[in-house]
Coordinates of C-alpha atoms in Angstrom, one line a residue:
M22 CA 2.4 7.0 0.5
K23 CA 1.0 5.7 3.8
K24 CA 1.2 7.9 6.9
K25 CA 3.4 6.7 9.8
E26 CA 0.3 6.2 11.9
E27 CA -1.3 3.9 9.4
L28 CA 1.6 1.4 9.5
P29 CA 1.9 -1.4 12.1
D30 CA 4.3 -0.7 15.0
C31 CA 6.4 -3.8 14.2
P32 CA 8.9 -3.1 11.4
V33 CA 8.6 -6.6 10.0
A34 CA 4.8 -6.2 9.9
T35 CA 5.5 -2.8 8.0
T36 CA 7.6 -4.5 5.4
V37 CA 5.0 -7.3 5.0
S38 CA 2.2 -4.8 4.6
L39 CA 4.0 -3.1 1.7
I40 CA 5.5 -5.9 -0.3
G41 CA 4.1 -9.2 1.4
S42 CA 2.0 -10.5 -1.3
K43 CA 3.3 -13.0 -3.7
W44 CA 2.5 -10.9 -6.8
K45 CA 4.2 -7.7 -5.4
L46 CA 7.4 -9.6 -4.6
L47 CA 7.4 -11.2 -8.1
I48 CA 6.6 -7.8 -9.7
M49 CA 9.7 -6.4 -7.8
R50 CA 11.8 -9.4 -8.9
N51 CA 11.2 -8.5 -12.5
L52 CA 11.7 -4.7 -12.0
L53 CA 15.0 -5.4 -10.5
V54 CA 16.2 -6.3 -14.0
R55 CA 14.7 -3.5 -16.0
P56 CA 11.5 -1.3 -16.5
W57 CA 8.6 -3.2 -17.9
R58 CA 5.4 -2.6 -19.6
F59 CA 2.1 -3.8 -18.2
N60 CA 1.5 -6.5 -20.7
E61 CA 5.1 -7.7 -20.4
L62 CA 4.7 -8.2 -16.7
Q63 CA 1.3 -9.9 -17.1
R64 CA 2.7 -12.4 -19.6
S65 CA 5.9 -13.1 -17.3
L66 CA 3.7 -13.7 -14.1
E67 CA 1.8 -16.9 -15.0
G68 CA -1.6 -16.9 -13.2
I69 CA -1.9 -13.2 -12.4
S70 CA -5.2 -11.7 -13.5
Q71 CA -5.2 -8.2 -15.1
K72 CA -7.2 -6.9 -12.1
V73 CA -4.7 -8.2 -9.4
L74 CA -1.7 -6.8 -11.4
T75 CA -3.4 -3.5 -11.8
D76 CA -4.2 -3.3 -8.1
S77 CA -0.7 -4.4 -7.2
L78 CA 1.0 -1.7 -9.3
R79 CA -1.3 1.0 -8.2
S80 CA -0.7 0.1 -4.6
M81 CA 3.0 -0.1 -5.0
E82 CA 3.0 3.3 -6.8
E83 CA 1.0 4.9 -4.0
D84 CA 3.5 3.5 -1.5
G85 CA 6.5 4.9 -3.4
I86 CA 8.0 1.5 -4.3
I87 CA 7.6 1.9 -8.1
T88 CA 7.3 4.7 -10.6
R89 CA 4.9 4.8 -13.6
T90 CA 6.2 6.7 -16.5
V91 CA 3.6 7.6 -19.4
F92 CA 5.3 8.3 -22.8
P93 CA 3.4 10.9 -24.9
E94 CA 3.2 8.5 -27.8
V95 CA 0.3 7.1 -30.0
P96 CA -0.7 4.7 -28.6
P97 CA 0.5 5.7 -25.2
R98 CA 3.4 3.7 -23.5
V99 CA 3.5 3.1 -19.9
E100 CA 6.6 1.7 -18.2
Y101 CA 6.9 0.7 -14.6
A102 CA 10.2 0.7 -12.7
L103 CA 11.5 0.5 -9.2
S104 CA 11.8 3.9 -7.4
E105 CA 14.8 4.7 -5.3
L106 CA 12.9 3.3 -2.2
G107 CA 12.2 0.2 -4.3
E108 CA 15.7 -0.2 -5.2
S109 CA 16.6 -0.2 -1.6
M110 CA 14.8 -3.6 -1.4
R111 CA 17.3 -5.2 -3.8
P112 CA 19.4 -6.8 -1.0
I113 CA 16.4 -8.3 0.7
I114 CA 15.0 -9.8 -2.4
K115 CA 18.5 -11.0 -3.4
S116 CA 18.7 -12.7 0.1
M117 CA 15.4 -14.3 -0.6
E118 CA 16.8 -15.6 -3.9
S119 CA 19.9 -17.1 -2.2
W120 CA 17.8 -18.6 0.6
G121 CA 15.4 -20.3 -1.9
T122 CA 18.3 -21.6 -4.0
E123 CA 20.0 -23.2 -0.9
Y124 CA 16.6 -24.6 0.2
K125 CA 16.0 -26.2 -3.1
K126 CA 19.6 -27.8 -3.0
E127 CA 18.8 -29.2 0.4
L128 CA 15.9 -31.0 -1.2
E129 CA 18.0 -32.8 -3.7

């Protein structure tokens, strides 16, 4: 998790620095539904590379937004889920969904 002094002074800039990339928002959108495995996420996010997905998941885990659970099986199974902090973003992402829906209606 980042230290307070590493974050921008502006609260909006802080939020953008944590989840502002296209891919992080789409990963969170998926994780709002249920935990996902890496390959499931990659297949569901058309156009994301393995490297970008890996980097995004690592960054989100370091920031405390998601959790990574490794199950002691052969072969190992890893699942990603929203942490409590990540869950607190649910209303923001839902608002973005509502806004996007209304915007698209205006274009009809």
